[in-house]
């Protein structure tokens, strides 16, 4: 059986971090996914990807937080906990270091789409809901029969 290159094993750990970034992942779990010891995994991960497993996971979480801040109206504390971080202070510090803005300033610079809506939210929800149609209505619309 041919041996896989070490980066193939590391990609499994990277995929695990991408898929479960919101969960409290440890280096031991990532190393187990790669099939390596913790110390060897950390060294090989840094050598292959240029950053430590912790830095990669934190970057992934902050990218997701930035997306949630841009696209949702969720409170900043909720965004922090939704992406797997447990301290609002650490989240603010890390986010500011990465994006150059605090989460609140980032949201103000990139307001969610709802901030641009001219119509009230209740009207958006009422008309934005999917419509239930029967098979008969589908056929009538497609054939031009009213």
mmCIF file of C-alpha atoms in Angstrom:
data_model
loop_
_atom_site.group_PDB
_atom_site.id
_atom_site.type_symbol
_atom_site.label_atom_id
_atom_site.label_comp_id
_atom_site.label_asym_id
_atom_site.label_seq_id
_atom_site.Cartn_x
_atom_site.Cartn_y
_atom_site.Cartn_z
ATOM 1 C CA UNK A 1 0.000 0.000 0.000
ATOM 2 C CA UNK A 2 1.416 3.346 -1.024
ATOM 3 C CA UNK A 3 1.943 5.918 1.695
ATOM 4 C CA UNK A 4 0.091 9.218 1.346
ATOM 5 C CA UNK A 5 2.075 12.432 1.507
ATOM 6 C CA UNK A 6 1.851 14.127 4.930
ATOM 7 C CA UNK A 7 -0.169 17.042 3.598
ATOM 8 C CA UNK A 8 -2.988 14.645 2.673
ATOM 9 C CA UNK A 9 -3.341 13.750 6.350
ATOM 10 C CA UNK A 10 -3.194 17.411 7.274
ATOM 11 C CA UNK A 11 -5.979 18.248 4.855
ATOM 12 C CA UNK A 12 -8.286 15.962 6.810
ATOM 13 C CA UNK A 13 -7.623 18.038 9.922
ATOM 14 C CA UNK A 14 -8.089 21.250 7.954
ATOM 15 C CA UNK A 15 -11.403 19.960 6.598
ATOM 16 C CA UNK A 16 -12.467 19.084 10.136
ATOM 17 C CA UNK A 17 -11.631 22.624 11.293
ATOM 18 C CA UNK A 18 -13.586 24.069 8.356
ATOM 19 C CA UNK A 19 -16.628 21.906 9.022
ATOM 20 C CA UNK A 20 -16.744 22.146 12.816
ATOM 21 C CA UNK A 21 -15.255 25.599 13.460
ATOM 22 C CA UNK A 22 -18.167 26.536 15.733
ATOM 23 C CA UNK A 23 -17.482 23.639 18.078
ATOM 24 C CA UNK A 24 -14.785 23.638 20.755
ATOM 25 C CA UNK A 25 -12.110 21.777 18.766
ATOM 26 C CA UNK A 26 -8.798 20.918 20.373
ATOM 27 C CA UNK A 27 -5.426 20.329 18.806
ATOM 28 C CA UNK A 28 -5.695 16.724 19.999
ATOM 29 C CA UNK A 29 -8.879 16.224 17.958
ATOM 30 C CA UNK A 30 -7.327 17.813 14.886
ATOM 31 C CA UNK A 31 -4.200 15.706 15.333
ATOM 32 C CA UNK A 32 -6.333 12.587 15.662
ATOM 33 C CA UNK A 33 -8.074 13.448 12.391
ATOM 34 C CA UNK A 34 -4.672 13.683 10.759
ATOM 35 C CA UNK A 35 -3.458 10.520 12.454
ATOM 36 C CA UNK A 36 -0.445 12.240 14.006
ATOM 37 C CA UNK A 37 0.716 13.056 17.523
ATOM 38 C CA UNK A 38 -0.151 16.579 18.765
ATOM 39 C CA UNK A 39 3.391 17.933 18.630
ATOM 40 C CA UNK A 40 4.178 16.408 15.250
ATOM 41 C CA UNK A 41 0.817 17.573 13.910
ATOM 42 C CA UNK A 42 1.367 21.174 15.037
ATOM 43 C CA UNK A 43 4.840 21.280 13.453
ATOM 44 C CA UNK A 44 3.667 19.693 10.188
ATOM 45 C CA UNK A 45 0.552 21.869 9.985
ATOM 46 C CA UNK A 46 2.611 25.030 10.395
ATOM 47 C CA UNK A 47 5.154 23.811 7.849
ATOM 48 C CA UNK A 48 2.448 22.906 5.297
ATOM 49 C CA UNK A 49 0.064 25.847 5.712
ATOM 50 C CA UNK A 50 2.234 28.585 7.196
ATOM 51 C CA UNK A 51 0.272 29.031 10.420
ATOM 52 C CA UNK A 52 -0.506 27.084 13.560
ATOM 53 C CA UNK A 53 -3.704 25.017 13.818
ATOM 54 C CA UNK A 54 -5.013 27.450 16.439
ATOM 55 C CA UNK A 55 -4.365 30.468 14.183
ATOM 56 C CA UNK A 56 -6.089 28.720 11.271
ATOM 57 C CA UNK A 57 -9.151 27.886 13.374
ATOM 58 C CA UNK A 58 -9.314 31.413 14.794
ATOM 59 C CA UNK A 59 -9.053 32.904 11.292
ATOM 60 C CA UNK A 60 -11.837 30.627 10.087
ATOM 61 C CA UNK A 61 -14.050 31.708 13.001
ATOM 62 C CA UNK A 62 -13.362 35.402 12.443
ATOM 63 C CA UNK A 63 -14.105 35.098 8.707
ATOM 64 C CA UNK A 64 -17.460 33.530 9.544
ATOM 65 C CA UNK A 65 -18.121 36.232 12.158
ATOM 66 C CA UNK A 66 -17.424 38.942 9.576
ATOM 67 C CA UNK A 67 -19.892 37.289 7.205
ATOM 68 C CA UNK A 68 -22.543 37.104 9.936
ATOM 69 C CA UNK A 69 -21.970 40.761 10.842
ATOM 70 C CA UNK A 70 -22.402 41.787 7.200
ATOM 71 C CA UNK A 71 -25.435 39.647 6.419
ATOM 72 C CA UNK A 72 -27.484 39.345 9.596
ATOM 73 C CA UNK A 73 -28.942 41.524 12.314
ATOM 74 C CA UNK A 74 -27.778 39.210 15.113
ATOM 75 C CA UNK A 75 -26.297 40.925 18.163
ATOM 76 C CA UNK A 76 -22.504 40.975 18.238
ATOM 77 C CA UNK A 77 -22.373 38.767 21.346
ATOM 78 C CA UNK A 78 -24.549 36.181 19.597
ATOM 79 C CA UNK A 79 -22.260 36.240 16.555
ATOM 80 C CA UNK A 80 -19.294 35.712 18.867
ATOM 81 C CA UNK A 81 -20.809 32.630 20.461
ATOM 82 C CA UNK A 82 -22.239 31.301 17.170
ATOM 83 C CA UNK A 83 -18.786 31.048 15.617
ATOM 84 C CA UNK A 84 -17.401 29.080 18.549
ATOM 85 C CA UNK A 85 -15.673 31.792 20.554
ATOM 86 C CA UNK A 86 -16.427 31.964 24.263
ATOM 87 C CA UNK A 87 -15.159 35.421 25.251
ATOM 88 C CA UNK A 88 -16.566 38.644 23.854
ATOM 89 C CA UNK A 89 -13.420 40.541 24.873
ATOM 90 C CA UNK A 90 -11.124 38.102 23.087
ATOM 91 C CA UNK A 91 -13.444 38.155 20.065
ATOM 92 C CA UNK A 92 -13.325 41.958 19.909
ATOM 93 C CA UNK A 93 -9.543 42.024 20.284
ATOM 94 C CA UNK A 94 -8.928 39.317 17.662
ATOM 95 C CA UNK A 95 -11.481 40.780 15.252
ATOM 96 C CA UNK A 96 -9.981 44.263 15.565
ATOM 97 C CA UNK A 97 -6.477 42.886 15.002
ATOM 98 C CA UNK A 98 -7.583 41.042 11.846
ATOM 99 C CA UNK A 99 -9.949 43.565 10.232
ATOM 100 C CA UNK A 100 -8.697 46.837 11.693
ATOM 101 C CA UNK A 101 -12.184 47.662 13.011
ATOM 102 C CA UNK A 102 -14.132 46.609 16.069
ATOM 103 C CA UNK A 103 -17.085 44.315 15.321
ATOM 104 C CA UNK A 104 -19.498 47.228 15.888
ATOM 105 C CA UNK A 105 -17.529 49.519 13.566
ATOM 106 C CA UNK A 106 -17.278 46.720 10.996
ATOM 107 C CA UNK A 107 -21.056 46.255 11.083
ATOM 108 C CA UNK A 108 -21.556 50.011 10.731
ATOM 109 C CA UNK A 109 -19.237 50.033 7.701
ATOM 110 C CA UNK A 110 -21.030 47.054 6.131
ATOM 111 C CA UNK A 111 -24.659 47.214 7.327
ATOM 112 C CA UNK A 112 -26.878 44.193 6.752
ATOM 113 C CA UNK A 113 -29.197 44.297 3.775
ATOM 114 C CA UNK A 114 -32.162 44.862 6.087
ATOM 115 C CA UNK A 115 -30.718 48.291 6.918
ATOM 116 C CA UNK A 116 -31.201 49.283 3.269
ATOM 117 C CA UNK A 117 -34.794 48.047 3.051
ATOM 118 C CA UNK A 118 -37.382 50.745 2.581
ATOM 119 C CA UNK A 119 -40.343 48.547 3.451
ATOM 120 C CA UNK A 120 -41.048 47.346 7.011
ATOM 121 C CA UNK A 121 -39.785 43.948 8.112
ATOM 122 C CA UNK A 122 -43.299 42.589 8.685
ATOM 123 C CA UNK A 123 -44.190 43.290 5.045
ATOM 124 C CA UNK A 124 -40.945 41.659 3.880
ATOM 125 C CA UNK A 125 -41.729 38.560 5.907
ATOM 126 C CA UNK A 126 -45.346 38.386 4.717
ATOM 127 C CA UNK A 127 -44.465 38.606 1.024
ATOM 128 C CA UNK A 128 -41.083 36.907 1.252
ATOM 129 C CA UNK A 129 -42.475 33.593 2.489
ATOM 130 C CA UNK A 130 -42.523 30.729 0.004
ATOM 131 C CA UNK A 131 -45.921 30.119 -1.539
ATOM 132 C CA UNK A 132 -47.537 26.705 -1.302
ATOM 133 C CA UNK A 133 -49.004 25.689 -4.632
ATOM 134 C CA UNK A 134 -50.731 22.501 -5.695
ATOM 135 C CA UNK A 135 -49.796 20.446 -8.731
ATOM 136 C CA UNK A 136 -52.984 21.697 -10.426
ATOM 137 C CA UNK A 137 -51.869 25.311 -10.000
ATOM 138 C CA UNK A 138 -48.447 24.479 -11.426
ATOM 139 C CA UNK A 139 -50.016 22.961 -14.558
ATOM 140 C CA UNK A 140 -52.456 25.844 -14.992
ATOM 141 C CA UNK A 141 -49.687 28.412 -14.841
ATOM 142 C CA UNK A 142 -47.429 26.551 -17.277
ATOM 143 C CA UNK A 143 -50.117 25.827 -19.898
ATOM 144 C CA UNK A 144 -51.621 29.297 -19.875
ATOM 145 C CA UNK A 145 -55.055 28.064 -18.664
ATOM 146 C CA UNK A 146 -56.490 30.351 -16.011
#
